[in-house]
Amino acid sequence: MGKSASERLSLTDLEKLFRQKQFAPIYYFWGEEDLLIEQAIDLIIKYALDESMISFNLDIVGSEKVDAKDIVSLASAFPMMADRRVVIVKNLDMVEKPELLMSIVEKPVQSTILAIAGEKLDMRLKLSKAIQTNGVVVEFRQLYDNEIPIWISKKISERGKSANMDACNLIQTHVGKSLREIQNEIDKLFIYVGTKPTIDSDDVSAVVGISKKYNIFELQKAIGRKDIATSLEISEKMLDAGEYPVGMIVMLTKYFERLWTIRDFIEGKISKDELIKTLRMNPRQLPFLEEDIKIARSFSSSEIERCFAILLDVDEKLKSTDTNPKLLFTIMLYNFINSKMLFR
């Protein structure tokens, strides 16, 4: 499989192939998301080996220094009472004389799956070129901010429960972009909710220790009331507590998207039933709808559009500059609540 094709593979794509027992002789995994690399390796082990024969047909090296000749020897061995064996090299940088892997990479043993994790391949090296030619190279890049809540929802679903997007967004806002830390919070949530089939924002707040006074929902309410003093206080406390600034922007964007939808109802573009359906409100949430409608009336459509532009600008600055997040949020909140742009 060529470079352009293989690097587009996702963890889901790999699992589909593995379920069908479609394996390449060599895999090379690299990228910022080490948790996804670990999960890809776990999937190879899960689908390539019979559980009863794992101890005979699985070798994992690379946590400590290892000689390339030993890896060649392991990869050249025949499987015991099975169709294949698996050799995992956890870190190519820990391999001494890695060029000696050429023999096994150029002529892979078809009964062995060799999975290697490491840095981005240096295509000036013969070994890198051979891995690229004879193996499948997959980059596990860091997820974009808008992909993280979807990833959270999928992971919760895979374990037999469901979570609404508010809960998933709240996890991201509190934890940030580290999938490993997010996974830890998901583990805690499953312990906390027990047999309850769903996970909601209240569960997340309880588990991650979100302040009842200084959280994203209270910030949204303060912005909705156009209460600048409270908005500034809450945002500062949240940032001091280590909340993820980009995650806060995501949640505020969703808040204004909600107000925009409610404006459609106010302007007669959709019915109340359509509004409830679009907002995915359950009966328990309906008593709060009138308050949301009141808030939406206080923002014109043009003001909401302006807030979207402000959010986009702050999001770009958070990702591309070293500007203090507190300063950006202060300017943003003033510009939200005042009809004229006070700062740029």
Coordinates of C-alpha atoms in Angstrom, one line a residue:
M1 CA 0.0 0.0 0.0
G2 CA 1.5 3.3 -1.0
K3 CA 2.2 6.3 1.2
S4 CA -0.8 8.4 0.3
A5 CA -3.2 5.6 0.8
S6 CA -1.8 4.2 4.0
E7 CA -1.4 7.4 5.9
R8 CA -5.1 8.2 5.5
L9 CA -6.1 5.1 7.4
S10 CA -7.8 5.8 10.8
L11 CA -8.0 3.5 13.8
T12 CA -11.5 2.6 12.7
D13 CA -10.3 1.7 9.2
L14 CA -7.6 -0.5 10.6
E15 CA -10.0 -2.3 12.8
K16 CA -12.3 -3.0 9.9
L17 CA -9.4 -4.6 8.0
F18 CA -8.2 -6.6 11.0
R19 CA -11.7 -8.0 11.6
Q20 CA -11.6 -9.3 8.1
K21 CA -8.2 -10.8 8.8
Q22 CA -6.5 -8.5 6.3
F23 CA -3.1 -7.9 7.7
A24 CA 0.1 -6.4 6.2
P25 CA 3.4 -7.9 7.1
I26 CA 4.7 -4.6 8.4
Y27 CA 3.1 -1.6 10.1
Y28 CA 4.8 1.6 11.0
F29 CA 2.8 3.9 13.4
W30 CA 3.9 7.5 14.2
G31 CA 2.4 10.8 15.3
E32 CA 1.5 12.9 18.3
E33 CA -1.4 10.7 19.6
D34 CA 0.5 8.0 21.4
L35 CA -2.7 6.6 22.9
L36 CA -4.0 5.9 19.4
I37 CA -0.8 4.2 18.5
E38 CA -1.1 2.0 21.5
Q39 CA -4.7 1.2 20.6
A40 CA -3.7 0.3 17.0
I41 CA -1.1 -2.1 18.4
D42 CA -3.7 -3.6 20.8
L43 CA -6.0 -4.2 17.8
I44 CA -3.4 -6.1 15.9
I45 CA -2.9 -8.3 18.9
K46 CA -6.6 -8.8 19.5
Y47 CA -7.4 -9.8 15.9
A48 CA -4.2 -11.5 14.7
L49 CA -3.7 -13.9 17.6
D50 CA -5.8 -16.5 19.3
E51 CA -6.0 -15.5 23.0
S52 CA -4.9 -19.0 24.1
M53 CA -1.7 -18.8 22.1
I54 CA -0.7 -15.2 22.8
S55 CA 2.1 -16.2 25.2
F56 CA 3.7 -18.3 22.4
N57 CA 3.3 -16.0 19.4
L58 CA 3.7 -12.4 20.7
D59 CA 6.9 -10.6 21.4
I60 CA 7.1 -7.0 22.6
V61 CA 10.4 -5.1 22.6
G62 CA 11.6 -1.5 22.4
S63 CA 10.8 -0.2 25.9
E64 CA 14.5 -0.6 26.6
K65 CA 17.5 -0.8 24.3
V66 CA 17.3 -3.8 21.9
D67 CA 19.6 -5.1 19.2
A68 CA 18.2 -5.1 15.7
K69 CA 19.5 -8.7 15.2
D70 CA 17.3 -9.9 18.1
I71 CA 14.2 -8.3 16.4
V72 CA 15.2 -10.0 13.1
S73 CA 15.4 -13.3 14.9
L74 CA 12.0 -12.9 16.6
A75 CA 10.3 -11.8 13.3
S76 CA 11.9 -14.7 11.4
A77 CA 10.6 -17.4 13.8
F78 CA 7.6 -19.5 12.8
P79 CA 4.3 -19.3 14.7
M80 CA 3.5 -22.0 17.2
M81 CA 0.3 -23.9 16.5
A82 CA -1.1 -20.7 14.8
D83 CA -1.2 -19.0 11.4
R84 CA 0.8 -16.0 12.4
R85 CA 2.9 -14.4 15.1
V86 CA 3.2 -10.7 16.1
V87 CA 6.4 -8.8 16.9
I88 CA 5.9 -5.3 18.4
V89 CA 8.7 -2.7 18.5
K90 CA 7.4 0.0 20.8
N91 CA 10.0 2.6 19.9
L92 CA 12.3 2.4 16.9
D93 CA 14.7 4.9 18.6
M94 CA 15.5 2.2 21.2
V95 CA 16.8 -0.2 18.5
E96 CA 20.5 -0.4 18.2
K97 CA 21.8 -0.6 14.6
P98 CA 18.3 -0.3 13.1
E99 CA 19.7 -0.6 9.6
L100 CA 20.1 -4.3 10.3
L101 CA 16.3 -4.5 10.2
M102 CA 16.6 -4.2 6.4
S103 CA 16.7 -8.0 5.9
I104 CA 13.4 -8.5 7.5
V105 CA 11.8 -5.4 6.0
E106 CA 12.9 -6.0 2.4
K107 CA 11.8 -9.6 2.6
P108 CA 9.0 -9.8 5.2
V109 CA 8.1 -13.2 6.7
Q110 CA 4.4 -13.6 5.6
S111 CA 3.5 -15.5 8.8
T112 CA 4.8 -12.6 11.0
I113 CA 3.2 -9.2 11.6
L114 CA 5.9 -6.7 12.5
A115 CA 4.5 -3.5 14.1
I116 CA 6.9 -0.6 14.8
A117 CA 6.2 2.7 16.5
G118 CA 8.5 5.7 16.2
E119 CA 9.1 9.2 14.9
K120 CA 8.2 10.4 11.4
L121 CA 10.2 8.4 8.8
D122 CA 13.3 10.0 7.4
M123 CA 12.9 9.2 3.8
R124 CA 16.6 9.8 3.1
L125 CA 17.3 6.5 4.8
K126 CA 17.1 3.1 3.1
L127 CA 15.3 1.5 6.0
S128 CA 12.6 4.2 5.9
K129 CA 12.1 3.7 2.1
A130 CA 11.9 -0.1 2.6
I131 CA 9.3 0.3 5.4
Q132 CA 7.3 2.7 3.1
T133 CA 7.5 0.3 0.2
N134 CA 6.7 -3.0 1.9
G135 CA 4.6 -1.9 4.9
V136 CA 1.6 0.3 5.9
V137 CA 2.6 3.6 7.4
V138 CA 0.0 5.3 9.5
E139 CA 0.2 8.8 11.1
F140 CA -1.9 9.3 14.2
R141 CA -2.0 13.1 14.3
Q142 CA -3.4 15.1 17.2
L143 CA -7.2 15.4 16.8
Y144 CA -8.7 18.7 15.8
D145 CA -10.8 20.4 18.5
N146 CA -14.0 19.7 16.7
E147 CA -13.1 16.0 16.4
I148 CA -12.5 15.5 20.2
P149 CA -16.2 15.5 21.4
I150 CA -17.1 13.0 18.6
W151 CA -14.2 10.8 19.7
I152 CA -15.4 11.0 23.3
S153 CA -18.9 10.1 22.3
K154 CA -17.7 7.1 20.2
K155 CA -15.5 5.8 23.1
I156 CA -18.4 6.0 25.5
S157 CA -20.7 4.3 23.0
E158 CA -18.2 1.5 22.4
R159 CA -18.4 0.7 26.1
G160 CA -22.2 0.4 26.1
K161 CA -23.4 3.8 27.3
S162 CA -24.4 7.0 25.6
A163 CA -23.5 10.6 26.3
N164 CA -25.0 13.8 25.0
M165 CA -22.8 16.3 23.2
D166 CA -23.0 18.8 26.1
A167 CA -21.4 16.2 28.3
C168 CA -18.7 15.4 25.7
N169 CA -18.0 19.1 25.2
L170 CA -17.7 19.6 28.9
I171 CA -15.1 16.8 29.2
Q172 CA -13.1 18.5 26.5
T173 CA -13.4 21.9 28.0
H174 CA -12.1 20.6 31.4
V175 CA -9.5 18.2 30.3
G176 CA -8.1 19.6 27.0
K177 CA -6.7 17.7 24.0
S178 CA -4.9 14.9 25.7
L179 CA -6.7 11.7 24.7
R180 CA -5.0 9.8 27.5
E181 CA -6.3 12.2 30.1
I182 CA -9.7 12.2 28.5
Q183 CA -9.7 8.4 28.5
N184 CA -8.9 8.5 32.3
E185 CA -11.9 10.8 32.9
I186 CA -14.1 8.4 30.9
D187 CA -13.0 5.5 33.1
K188 CA -13.9 7.5 36.2
L189 CA -17.3 8.4 34.7
F190 CA -18.1 4.7 34.1
I191 CA -17.3 3.9 37.7
Y192 CA -19.4 6.9 38.9
V193 CA -22.6 6.3 36.9
G194 CA -22.6 2.5 37.6
T195 CA -25.5 0.9 35.8
K196 CA -27.0 4.1 34.5
P197 CA -27.1 3.9 30.7
T198 CA -26.4 7.5 30.0
I199 CA -23.8 10.1 30.9
D200 CA -24.9 13.8 31.2
S201 CA -23.3 17.1 32.1
D202 CA -24.2 16.7 35.8
D203 CA -22.2 13.4 35.9
V204 CA -19.2 15.1 34.2
S205 CA -19.3 18.0 36.6
A206 CA -19.4 15.7 39.6
V207 CA -16.5 13.5 38.4
V208 CA -14.1 16.1 37.1
G209 CA -14.7 18.4 40.0
I210 CA -16.1 21.4 38.1
S211 CA -16.9 24.3 40.3
K212 CA -20.7 24.9 40.7
K213 CA -20.1 28.6 40.4
Y214 CA -17.2 28.9 38.0
N215 CA -18.0 26.7 35.0
I216 CA -18.9 27.1 31.3
F217 CA -22.6 26.9 31.9
E218 CA -22.5 29.8 34.4
L219 CA -20.3 31.7 32.0
Q220 CA -22.9 31.2 29.2
K221 CA -25.7 32.4 31.6
A222 CA -23.7 35.5 32.5
I223 CA -23.0 36.3 28.8
G224 CA -26.7 35.8 28.1
R225 CA -27.6 38.3 30.8
K226 CA -24.9 40.6 29.4
D227 CA -23.4 40.7 32.9
I228 CA -19.8 41.8 32.1
A229 CA -18.5 41.7 35.6
T230 CA -19.7 38.2 36.3
S231 CA -18.6 37.0 32.9
L232 CA -15.0 38.3 33.5
E233 CA -14.9 36.8 37.0
I234 CA -16.0 33.3 35.8
S235 CA -13.7 33.2 32.8
E236 CA -10.7 34.2 34.9
K237 CA -11.5 31.6 37.6
M238 CA -11.9 28.9 34.9
L239 CA -8.6 29.8 33.3
D240 CA -6.9 29.9 36.6
A241 CA -8.3 26.4 37.4
G242 CA -6.7 25.1 34.2
E243 CA -9.7 24.9 31.9
Y244 CA -8.8 24.4 28.2
P245 CA -9.2 27.8 26.5
V246 CA -10.0 26.4 23.0
G247 CA -12.6 24.0 24.6
M248 CA -14.2 27.0 26.2
I249 CA -14.4 28.7 22.8
V250 CA -16.1 25.5 21.4
M251 CA -18.7 25.6 24.1
L252 CA -19.4 29.3 23.7
T253 CA -19.7 28.8 19.9
K254 CA -22.3 26.1 20.6
Y255 CA -24.1 28.5 22.9
F256 CA -24.4 31.2 20.2
E257 CA -25.5 28.5 17.7
R258 CA -28.3 27.7 20.1
L259 CA -29.3 31.3 20.4
W260 CA -29.2 31.6 16.6
T261 CA -31.6 28.7 16.3
I262 CA -33.9 30.2 18.8
R263 CA -33.8 33.5 16.8
D264 CA -35.2 31.5 13.9
F265 CA -38.2 30.6 16.1
I266 CA -38.6 34.2 17.3
E267 CA -38.6 35.4 13.7
G268 CA -41.2 32.8 12.8
K269 CA -38.9 30.7 10.5
I270 CA -39.6 27.5 12.5
S271 CA -42.3 26.2 14.9
K272 CA -41.8 25.6 18.5
D273 CA -41.9 21.8 17.9
E274 CA -39.2 22.2 15.2
L275 CA -37.2 24.3 17.7
I276 CA -37.4 21.6 20.4
K277 CA -36.4 18.9 17.9
T278 CA -33.5 20.9 16.5
L279 CA -32.2 21.7 20.0
R280 CA -32.6 18.0 20.9
M281 CA -34.3 19.0 24.1
N282 CA -35.8 16.3 26.4
P283 CA -38.9 16.9 28.6
R284 CA -36.7 17.6 31.6
Q285 CA -35.1 20.6 29.8
L286 CA -38.3 22.2 28.5
P287 CA -38.8 24.4 31.6
F288 CA -35.6 26.2 30.7
L289 CA -36.6 27.0 27.1
E290 CA -38.5 30.1 28.0
E291 CA -35.5 31.6 29.7
D292 CA -33.4 30.8 26.6
I293 CA -36.0 32.5 24.4
K294 CA -35.8 35.6 26.6
I295 CA -32.0 35.6 26.3
A296 CA -32.2 35.2 22.5
R297 CA -34.6 38.1 22.2
S298 CA -31.8 40.3 23.8
F299 CA -29.4 39.5 21.0
S300 CA -30.2 40.5 17.4
S301 CA -29.2 38.2 14.6
S302 CA -26.5 40.7 13.6
E303 CA -25.1 40.7 17.1
I304 CA -24.9 36.9 17.2
E305 CA -23.2 37.0 13.8
R306 CA -20.7 39.4 15.3
C307 CA -20.1 37.1 18.2
F308 CA -19.4 34.3 15.8
A309 CA -16.7 36.4 14.2
I310 CA -15.2 37.3 17.5
L311 CA -15.1 33.7 18.6
L312 CA -13.4 32.7 15.3
D313 CA -10.8 35.5 15.8
V314 CA -10.0 34.4 19.4
D315 CA -9.8 30.8 18.4
E316 CA -7.3 31.6 15.7
K317 CA -5.2 33.7 18.1
L318 CA -5.2 31.0 20.8
K319 CA -3.9 28.5 18.3
S320 CA -1.4 30.7 16.4
T321 CA 0.0 33.3 18.9
D322 CA 1.3 33.4 22.5
T323 CA -1.2 36.0 23.6
N324 CA -2.3 35.6 27.2
P325 CA -5.7 33.7 27.1
K326 CA -7.0 35.9 29.9
L327 CA -6.4 39.0 27.9
L328 CA -8.1 37.4 24.8
F329 CA -11.1 36.4 26.9
T330 CA -11.4 39.8 28.5
I331 CA -11.4 41.5 25.2
M332 CA -13.8 38.9 23.8
L333 CA -16.3 39.3 26.6
Y334 CA -16.3 43.1 26.4
N335 CA -16.9 42.8 22.7
F336 CA -19.7 40.3 23.2
I337 CA -21.7 42.4 25.5
N338 CA -21.1 45.9 24.0
S339 CA -22.9 46.8 20.8
K340 CA -19.7 48.4 19.4
M341 CA -16.3 46.7 19.2
L342 CA -14.3 48.3 22.0
F343 CA -11.1 46.4 21.3
R344 CA -9.3 44.7 18.4

